Each structure stands twice: as structure tokens, then as C-alpha cells.
Amino acid sequence: MKSARLYGHDDLRIEDVPDPRAGSGEAVVEIHASGVCPSDIRSYTGSGTAKRDPWTPGHEVAGVITELGGGPTGGFSVGDRVVLDWRGVCGRCHECARGAANFCENLVKFPIAGFAEATVMPVGQLRTVPDGLSLEAASFCEPLACVVNAHRGLAVPLARNVLVVGAGPIGLLHTQVARARGARVIVADMKADRLATATALGAHDVVDASAGDTRQAVRALTEGRGADVVIVTVGSPAVISSAFELVARNGAVNLFAGTHPKGTVELNPDVPHYDQVAITGSHDFIPDDFATALRLLGFGMVDVAPLISHRFSLDSVVDAFETTRQQKGLKSLVVAGH
Ligand SMILES: [Zn+2]
Ligand SMILES: [Zn+2]
């Protein structure tokens, strides 16, 4: 079968590799949709963590089971439509026991290797795609699960102001989840087309961060108070710093994006102290977040169709990576049969 293999900086190749076979308790999944994630791009551009070479990136994956090995099947059959959860958590350690399986002490990171024609995974890592949900849409389950994890840690009272900073694919997922939770949602971004998409997906107000004073604009929309919750989806220290000026007293800032390259932020300690602002973060997800993400997609509470700006064949995976690297459009998918 064909598989993309990353040999190093700017060196992603399509190669013929042996077809995957399912061992006991495993399934072969024919990959139908695989989303390009900024973390893939960091590996590709050399700014991400070093990995063994060559390897196959791709962890936002949906497909169809084509083979089951012997042993447990997890109730799955050949032909089932599934999404793949790369996080193998133990369910027994200190972190899992207290509901923080995103920090599982025995985590197994399954290399989904999603930019390929097929992959093999333990059946325990497969989740059923709801009827009526396309495999393209289902491939958003993994990033949406990360968004759900963030929201699980944020109080969002009805009709309170939630400001989403950054209207990229992740910001647009946050926009919809915040909207589903009953918030009044404000989205800030520098790009007019992204703000238009945010409005189409339910943002009540948008702020053009390229024009004028964002702080003033947010204050004007919030009776001078700032947003009760600010979700920062941009990993830039300057943008993160600005969040502390956009949040209301007694509010919360969620730092959803890591900084790349690693950066530091100067913090006025009087913001958390006198203004009682909680500074929180979130990373990855627990299995229940993944299940919640699938329900949000399956029930139509989160619509990802407007986020898909580009589709590529596996043969054009380099174009998919370059498109994401250059921040063209929103989400690029590698799609079978395209
Ligand atoms: Zn990702
Ligand atoms: Zn664990």
C-alpha cells in the first residue's frame, strides 16, 4: 500500500510499504479521511519534537474496518465505520482514577500513521462513527475532543460572554461548543474571511483584531467588563498577554495553544489576585471527551463542513502540508479516492 513517510525537515515522501495485517485484538482500517494538524506541520518543518525517521504522521483519522485479527473484536465487524483514538490509556493509574486520563501514567501513544491507505490499531482504540456522519467530518473528532476537554474545565454560565481568540479550525470548534453551552460568543481574529465563518457558525459578535483596539472593542461589547471566559487558541506570547486585558473580573483565561517556538509571557500578578482571574490551560483529552466529540458531530451540534477548505489525494500529501504551513484556508484533509 501507499504511505507517506517523513524522513526529516521538508522531506515527506509517498512510498510503497507492506500492507498492514491485523494481529490478535487488532483491526486493519482503510483510511478515508485524515486531517492535517499543526503538530504534523511542526514535525515537517523541523520545529517540532525530534522523532525517529522515517515515520508516518497523521492522527486525525476516520475510515472503514477491512480486516479483524483473531481474538477479541470489541464488537466490531468488517465494514464498520470508525474513528481512531491514538491515546491508549490504562484506566487504572492515579491520573486515570481521578478522571485525568489525559495524563495517564501508562499512556501508550499508538502511531496511527494516518497519511496512508490503511493502518492497524487495537480494537479498543476504535470508536463507531454515528450513522449519517461523514467520515470526513468524523476525522475532526480528535481535535474536537481536545476542545471538549478545555470546556469540561471551564464554567460557562448561560448568556455569559465567551471570547474566542483566533478563528482557525480550533477556534471555530471552540466557537460552536461555547455556543452549544449557551454562551454569548465573541470571536477575535485578524482575517475577515475567518470572522465571516465564525459568524456563520454561530458567533454573536466578531472583533477584527487587525483594526483598532481589540481591548476597546471587547469592552464595548461587554458593558465595559471584558469577557467572562477568554479562550486563547493562538500560541503567541503577545496574543496570550493580551488575553489578560480582555478578561473580566472573576473570569477565566484558558490557554489552549502551546507556544511555538517556546515563549514566555510577562504576567501582572495583580490580574489573578485583585481581579480574581483564573488562568487555566488544557491539553489532549480523556476517552469521554472523544465520545462527547463524536456525539457533538453526530447530533449536528458542531458543524465542521465549513472548516474543510482543501481536500487532497494521498499522492498530494506534500501539497496538503504546504497548504497548512502557509495557513491557506482552514483545514486540509487527505481524502481517499480524491
Ligand atoms: Zn491534531
Ligand atoms: Zn492511566
Tab-separated table of C-alpha atoms and ligand atoms in Angstrom:
chain	number	residue	atom	x	y	z
A	1	MET	CA	0.000	0.000	0.000
A	2	LYS	CA	0.949	3.646	-0.272
A	3	SER	CA	2.079	5.535	2.785
A	4	ALA	CA	3.522	8.995	3.407
A	5	ARG	CA	6.836	8.827	5.238
A	6	LEU	CA	8.585	11.738	6.860
A	7	TYR	CA	12.354	11.457	6.538
A	8	GLY	CA	13.165	14.805	8.055
A	9	HIS	CA	12.786	18.505	7.581
A	10	ASP	CA	10.798	19.206	4.387
A	11	ASP	CA	11.214	15.620	3.254
A	12	LEU	CA	7.853	13.856	3.105
A	13	ARG	CA	7.641	11.032	0.554
A	14	ILE	CA	4.978	8.657	-0.697
A	15	GLU	CA	6.332	5.116	-0.602
A	16	ASP	CA	5.152	1.573	-1.050
A	17	VAL	CA	5.114	-0.268	2.266
A	18	PRO	CA	3.818	-3.734	3.211
A	19	ASP	CA	0.056	-3.926	3.704
A	20	PRO	CA	-0.826	-3.827	7.414
A	21	ARG	CA	-2.190	-7.071	8.854
A	22	ALA	CA	-4.352	-7.379	11.950
A	23	GLY	CA	-2.901	-9.349	14.837
A	24	SER	CA	-4.940	-10.673	17.732
A	25	GLY	CA	-7.256	-7.956	19.051
A	26	GLU	CA	-6.439	-5.633	16.184
A	27	ALA	CA	-8.204	-4.265	13.118
A	28	VAL	CA	-6.987	-3.018	9.787
A	29	VAL	CA	-8.690	0.275	8.958
A	30	GLU	CA	-8.820	1.593	5.417
A	31	ILE	CA	-8.309	5.331	5.826
A	32	HIS	CA	-10.887	7.596	4.202
A	33	ALA	CA	-10.081	10.965	5.751
A	34	SER	CA	-7.034	12.236	7.578
A	35	GLY	CA	-6.777	15.818	8.823
A	36	VAL	CA	-3.555	17.819	8.677
A	37	CYS	CA	-2.808	19.165	12.174
A	38	PRO	CA	-0.382	21.979	13.021
A	39	SER	CA	1.603	19.436	15.055
A	40	ASP	CA	2.170	17.459	11.828
A	41	ILE	CA	3.464	20.644	10.254
A	42	ARG	CA	5.857	21.265	13.129
A	43	SER	CA	7.306	17.798	12.562
A	44	TYR	CA	7.543	18.529	8.856
A	45	THR	CA	9.187	21.927	9.216
A	46	GLY	CA	11.590	20.649	11.835
A	47	SER	CA	10.269	22.902	14.589
A	48	GLY	CA	8.524	20.057	16.402
A	49	THR	CA	9.920	17.376	18.640
A	50	ALA	CA	12.530	15.091	17.107
A	51	LYS	CA	11.184	11.713	16.029
A	52	ARG	CA	12.687	8.574	14.683
A	53	ASP	CA	12.993	8.698	10.904
A	54	PRO	CA	11.264	7.834	8.740
A	55	TRP	CA	7.756	7.764	10.147
A	56	THR	CA	4.182	8.360	9.018
A	57	PRO	CA	2.315	11.292	10.601
A	58	GLY	CA	-1.468	11.675	10.773
A	59	HIS	CA	-3.603	11.273	13.909
A	60	GLU	CA	-6.999	12.773	12.941
A	61	VAL	CA	-8.338	9.764	11.131
A	62	ALA	CA	-11.601	8.109	10.082
A	63	GLY	CA	-12.033	5.009	7.970
A	64	VAL	CA	-13.600	1.588	7.490
A	65	ILE	CA	-12.561	-1.724	9.052
A	66	THR	CA	-11.358	-4.122	6.349
A	67	GLU	CA	-9.894	-6.899	8.485
A	68	LEU	CA	-10.150	-8.148	12.059
A	69	GLY	CA	-7.457	-10.314	13.645
A	70	GLY	CA	-8.255	-13.259	15.857
A	71	GLY	CA	-9.106	-12.719	19.486
A	72	PRO	CA	-11.365	-10.007	20.846
A	73	THR	CA	-13.180	-7.918	18.220
A	74	GLY	CA	-14.553	-5.273	20.579
A	75	GLY	CA	-17.931	-5.914	18.941
A	76	PHE	CA	-16.684	-4.539	15.628
A	77	SER	CA	-17.258	-6.109	12.213
A	78	VAL	CA	-15.598	-5.718	8.861
A	79	GLY	CA	-17.244	-2.771	7.098
A	80	ASP	CA	-17.806	-0.724	10.263
A	81	ARG	CA	-17.040	2.990	10.012
A	82	VAL	CA	-14.703	4.104	12.774
A	83	VAL	CA	-12.549	6.910	14.120
A	84	LEU	CA	-9.240	6.164	15.745
A	85	ASP	CA	-8.191	7.285	19.225
A	86	TRP	CA	-4.398	7.337	19.393
A	87	ARG	CA	-4.317	7.695	23.188
A	88	GLY	CA	-4.174	4.290	24.824
A	89	VAL	CA	-4.931	4.972	28.490
A	90	CYS	CA	-4.718	2.351	31.238
A	91	GLY	CA	-7.804	3.309	33.247
A	92	ARG	CA	-6.128	2.194	36.481
A	93	CYS	CA	-3.331	4.632	37.340
A	94	HIS	CA	-3.527	7.606	39.720
A	95	GLU	CA	-4.407	10.063	36.926
A	96	CYS	CA	-6.957	7.802	35.209
A	97	ALA	CA	-8.612	7.011	38.554
A	98	ARG	CA	-9.177	10.710	39.247
A	99	GLY	CA	-10.582	11.428	35.802
A	100	ALA	CA	-7.432	12.957	34.325
A	101	ALA	CA	-6.647	10.215	31.823
A	102	ASN	CA	-5.055	12.831	29.551
A	103	PHE	CA	-2.112	12.451	31.943
A	104	CYS	CA	-2.302	8.641	32.150
A	105	GLU	CA	0.923	7.420	33.695
A	106	ASN	CA	0.920	4.365	31.440
A	107	LEU	CA	-0.111	6.142	28.250
A	108	VAL	CA	0.531	4.256	25.033
A	109	LYS	CA	0.742	6.609	22.059
A	110	PHE	CA	-0.448	4.498	19.144
A	111	PRO	CA	1.164	5.689	15.927
A	112	ILE	CA	-1.985	5.973	13.850
A	113	ALA	CA	0.094	6.802	10.778
A	114	GLY	CA	-2.939	8.327	9.137
A	115	PHE	CA	-1.398	9.583	5.904
A	116	ALA	CA	-1.519	6.140	4.337
A	117	GLU	CA	-4.051	3.931	2.592
A	118	ALA	CA	-4.604	1.866	5.723
A	119	THR	CA	-3.395	1.331	9.263
A	120	VAL	CA	-3.700	-1.218	12.051
A	121	MET	CA	-4.975	-0.446	15.550
A	122	PRO	CA	-6.130	-2.357	18.628
A	123	VAL	CA	-9.936	-2.643	18.529
A	124	GLY	CA	-10.057	-0.906	21.921
A	125	GLN	CA	-8.902	2.315	20.230
A	126	LEU	CA	-11.715	2.345	17.664
A	127	ARG	CA	-14.954	4.314	18.071
A	128	THR	CA	-18.065	3.878	15.942
A	129	VAL	CA	-18.949	6.760	13.636
A	130	PRO	CA	-22.640	7.648	14.069
A	131	ASP	CA	-24.921	6.936	11.096
A	132	GLY	CA	-25.314	9.979	8.913
A	133	LEU	CA	-21.972	11.497	9.891
A	134	SER	CA	-19.487	11.574	7.030
A	135	LEU	CA	-16.037	10.104	7.550
A	136	GLU	CA	-14.585	13.488	6.583
A	137	ALA	CA	-16.489	15.143	9.417
A	138	ALA	CA	-15.664	12.295	11.794
A	139	SER	CA	-11.949	12.930	11.258
A	140	PHE	CA	-12.429	16.123	13.318
A	141	CYS	CA	-13.227	14.027	16.382
A	142	GLU	CA	-9.664	14.159	17.714
A	143	PRO	CA	-9.185	17.955	17.712
A	144	LEU	CA	-12.783	18.398	18.885
A	145	ALA	CA	-12.064	16.060	21.819
A	146	CYS	CA	-9.251	18.435	22.858
A	147	VAL	CA	-11.725	21.320	22.692
A	148	VAL	CA	-14.237	19.372	24.801
A	149	ASN	CA	-11.513	18.739	27.400
A	150	ALA	CA	-10.971	22.500	27.668
A	151	HIS	CA	-14.672	23.195	28.085
A	152	ARG	CA	-15.050	20.495	30.739
A	153	GLY	CA	-12.753	22.625	32.881
A	154	LEU	CA	-14.478	25.951	32.195
A	155	ALA	CA	-17.619	27.264	33.856
A	156	VAL	CA	-19.769	28.852	31.144
A	157	PRO	CA	-22.968	30.175	32.725
A	158	LEU	CA	-25.891	30.832	30.400
A	159	ALA	CA	-25.587	34.023	28.302
A	160	ARG	CA	-22.218	34.993	29.769
A	161	ASN	CA	-19.550	36.334	27.438
A	162	VAL	CA	-17.058	33.888	25.994
A	163	LEU	CA	-14.309	35.370	23.843
A	164	VAL	CA	-12.516	33.015	21.456
A	165	VAL	CA	-9.198	34.462	20.334
A	166	GLY	CA	-8.270	33.050	16.930
A	167	ALA	CA	-10.753	31.774	14.337
A	168	GLY	CA	-8.688	28.974	12.873
A	169	PRO	CA	-10.106	25.431	12.837
A	170	ILE	CA	-9.658	25.082	16.614
A	171	GLY	CA	-11.149	28.493	17.365
A	172	LEU	CA	-14.154	27.662	15.196
A	173	LEU	CA	-14.675	24.423	17.134
A	174	HIS	CA	-14.497	26.384	20.414
A	175	THR	CA	-16.977	28.885	18.979
A	176	GLN	CA	-19.532	26.161	18.335
A	177	VAL	CA	-19.030	24.343	21.640
A	178	ALA	CA	-19.347	27.628	23.563
A	179	ARG	CA	-22.474	28.434	21.588
A	180	ALA	CA	-23.883	24.969	22.340
A	181	ARG	CA	-23.257	25.632	26.041
A	182	GLY	CA	-25.428	28.717	25.934
A	183	ALA	CA	-22.744	31.374	25.927
A	184	ARG	CA	-22.786	34.695	24.162
A	185	VAL	CA	-19.822	34.125	21.868
A	186	ILE	CA	-17.403	36.774	20.614
A	187	VAL	CA	-14.616	35.782	18.218
A	188	ALA	CA	-11.487	37.815	17.504
A	189	ASP	CA	-9.161	37.258	14.550
A	190	MET	CA	-7.090	39.249	12.085
A	191	LYS	CA	-8.677	37.706	8.966
A	192	ALA	CA	-12.042	38.867	7.689
A	193	ASP	CA	-12.858	35.573	5.957
A	194	ARG	CA	-12.300	33.637	9.171
A	195	LEU	CA	-14.520	36.052	11.087
A	196	ALA	CA	-17.228	35.567	8.471
A	197	THR	CA	-17.021	31.810	9.013
A	198	ALA	CA	-17.223	32.362	12.781
A	199	THR	CA	-20.407	34.362	12.292
A	200	ALA	CA	-21.854	31.667	10.032
A	201	LEU	CA	-21.085	29.070	12.711
A	202	GLY	CA	-22.862	30.923	15.489
A	203	ALA	CA	-20.615	33.682	16.866
A	204	HIS	CA	-22.845	36.503	18.083
A	205	ASP	CA	-20.190	39.157	17.546
A	206	VAL	CA	-16.769	39.324	15.956
A	207	VAL	CA	-13.810	41.612	16.524
A	208	ASP	CA	-11.344	42.410	13.747
A	209	ALA	CA	-8.061	42.275	15.641
A	210	SER	CA	-6.209	43.793	12.689
A	211	ALA	CA	-8.149	47.035	13.010
A	212	GLY	CA	-8.073	49.274	16.033
A	213	ASP	CA	-8.008	48.395	19.692
A	214	THR	CA	-9.175	44.853	20.451
A	215	ARG	CA	-9.416	45.625	24.161
A	216	GLN	CA	-11.710	48.569	23.482
A	217	ALA	CA	-13.817	46.532	21.076
A	218	VAL	CA	-14.267	43.685	23.577
A	219	ARG	CA	-15.071	46.139	26.398
A	220	ALA	CA	-17.635	47.841	24.170
A	221	LEU	CA	-19.346	44.502	23.579
A	222	THR	CA	-19.327	43.523	27.262
A	223	GLU	CA	-20.634	46.583	29.117
A	224	GLY	CA	-17.059	47.603	29.818
A	225	ARG	CA	-16.283	44.450	31.773
A	226	GLY	CA	-14.360	42.172	29.417
A	227	ALA	CA	-15.238	38.553	28.682
A	228	ASP	CA	-16.075	36.117	31.463
A	229	VAL	CA	-14.107	33.421	29.665
A	230	VAL	CA	-11.281	34.038	27.198
A	231	ILE	CA	-10.084	31.041	25.203
A	232	VAL	CA	-6.748	31.679	23.521
A	233	THR	CA	-6.177	29.402	20.531
A	234	VAL	CA	-3.103	31.252	19.281
A	235	GLY	CA	0.293	30.186	20.632
A	236	SER	CA	1.903	33.607	20.518
A	237	PRO	CA	3.143	35.213	23.762
A	238	ALA	CA	1.911	38.629	22.594
A	239	VAL	CA	-1.591	37.305	21.972
A	240	ILE	CA	-1.576	35.363	25.254
A	241	SER	CA	-0.534	38.536	27.127
A	242	SER	CA	-3.386	40.458	25.567
A	243	ALA	CA	-5.877	37.921	26.944
A	244	PHE	CA	-5.263	39.231	30.449
A	245	GLU	CA	-6.561	42.608	29.267
A	246	LEU	CA	-9.644	41.082	27.661
A	247	VAL	CA	-10.935	39.051	30.585
A	248	ALA	CA	-13.475	40.302	33.112
A	249	ARG	CA	-13.033	40.305	36.872
A	250	ASN	CA	-13.747	36.900	38.341
A	251	GLY	CA	-13.287	35.468	34.853
A	252	ALA	CA	-11.056	32.771	33.419
A	253	VAL	CA	-8.453	32.576	30.697
A	254	ASN	CA	-7.867	29.216	29.022
A	255	LEU	CA	-4.527	28.847	27.281
A	256	PHE	CA	-5.425	26.301	24.632
A	257	ALA	CA	-2.339	26.635	22.431
A	258	GLY	CA	1.244	25.848	23.293
A	259	THR	CA	3.864	28.390	22.260
A	260	HIS	CA	5.922	27.524	19.179
A	261	PRO	CA	8.743	28.450	19.377
A	262	LYS	CA	8.675	28.233	23.160
A	263	GLY	CA	7.962	31.634	24.650
A	264	THR	CA	7.382	33.321	27.960
A	265	VAL	CA	4.746	35.821	28.984
A	266	GLU	CA	5.037	38.598	31.496
A	267	LEU	CA	2.178	38.420	33.917
A	268	ASN	CA	0.927	41.199	36.144
A	269	PRO	CA	0.198	39.168	39.293
A	270	ASP	CA	-2.455	41.659	40.284
A	271	VAL	CA	-4.663	40.304	37.485
A	272	PRO	CA	-5.152	36.891	39.121
A	273	HIS	CA	-5.008	38.452	42.584
A	274	TYR	CA	-7.099	41.619	42.631
A	275	ASP	CA	-9.261	40.744	39.644
A	276	GLN	CA	-9.586	37.112	40.724
A	277	VAL	CA	-8.870	35.892	37.214
A	278	ALA	CA	-8.246	32.166	36.882
A	279	ILE	CA	-5.544	31.230	34.412
A	280	THR	CA	-6.129	27.720	33.150
A	281	GLY	CA	-4.950	25.507	30.358
A	282	SER	CA	-5.890	22.238	28.723
A	283	HIS	CA	-4.167	19.625	26.661
A	284	ASP	CA	-5.250	16.434	24.904
A	285	PHE	CA	-8.394	14.666	26.110
A	286	ILE	CA	-9.823	11.771	28.067
A	287	PRO	CA	-11.783	8.942	26.435
A	288	ASP	CA	-15.090	10.517	27.428
A	289	ASP	CA	-14.139	13.744	25.624
A	290	PHE	CA	-13.644	11.693	22.474
A	291	ALA	CA	-17.098	10.144	22.927
A	292	THR	CA	-18.597	13.594	23.564
A	293	ALA	CA	-16.916	14.952	20.439
A	294	LEU	CA	-18.470	12.167	18.373
A	295	ARG	CA	-21.904	12.988	19.787
A	296	LEU	CA	-21.466	16.718	19.078
A	297	LEU	CA	-20.640	15.861	15.480
A	298	GLY	CA	-23.294	13.148	15.168
A	299	PHE	CA	-26.099	15.315	16.554
A	300	GLY	CA	-25.103	18.230	14.320
A	301	MET	CA	-24.259	20.415	17.338
A	302	VAL	CA	-20.855	21.086	15.777
A	303	ASP	CA	-20.661	21.558	12.020
A	304	VAL	CA	-17.235	21.024	10.533
A	305	ALA	CA	-18.147	21.160	6.840
A	306	PRO	CA	-17.326	24.908	6.617
A	307	LEU	CA	-13.918	24.194	8.132
A	308	ILE	CA	-12.824	21.905	5.291
A	309	SER	CA	-11.145	24.276	2.868
A	310	HIS	CA	-8.937	21.857	0.957
A	311	ARG	CA	-9.027	18.174	0.008
A	312	PHE	CA	-6.002	16.326	-1.325
A	313	SER	CA	-5.236	12.820	-2.513
A	314	LEU	CA	-2.633	10.847	-0.609
A	315	ASP	CA	-0.303	11.343	-3.587
A	316	SER	CA	-0.568	15.111	-2.965
A	317	VAL	CA	0.096	14.934	0.772
A	318	VAL	CA	3.023	17.363	0.402
A	319	ASP	CA	0.620	19.920	-1.088
A	320	ALA	CA	-1.703	19.338	1.878
A	321	PHE	CA	1.166	20.013	4.284
A	322	GLU	CA	2.330	23.097	2.376
A	323	THR	CA	-1.210	24.480	2.302
A	324	THR	CA	-1.461	24.140	6.078
A	325	ARG	CA	2.049	25.504	6.586
A	326	GLN	CA	1.137	28.611	4.608
A	327	GLN	CA	-2.107	28.929	6.590
A	328	LYS	CA	-4.179	28.882	3.422
A	329	GLY	CA	-7.858	28.368	4.123
A	330	LEU	CA	-8.805	26.475	7.266
A	331	LYS	CA	-8.442	22.679	7.390
A	332	SER	CA	-6.776	20.482	4.804
A	333	LEU	CA	-7.855	16.860	4.615
A	334	VAL	CA	-6.223	13.993	2.808
A	335	VAL	CA	-9.131	12.029	1.387
A	336	ALA	CA	-9.170	8.571	-0.213
A	337	GLY	CA	-10.274	8.461	-3.809
A	338	HIS	CA	-9.824	12.191	-4.244
B	1	ZN	ZN	-4.032	17.149	15.912
B	2	ZN	ZN	-3.703	5.567	33.362
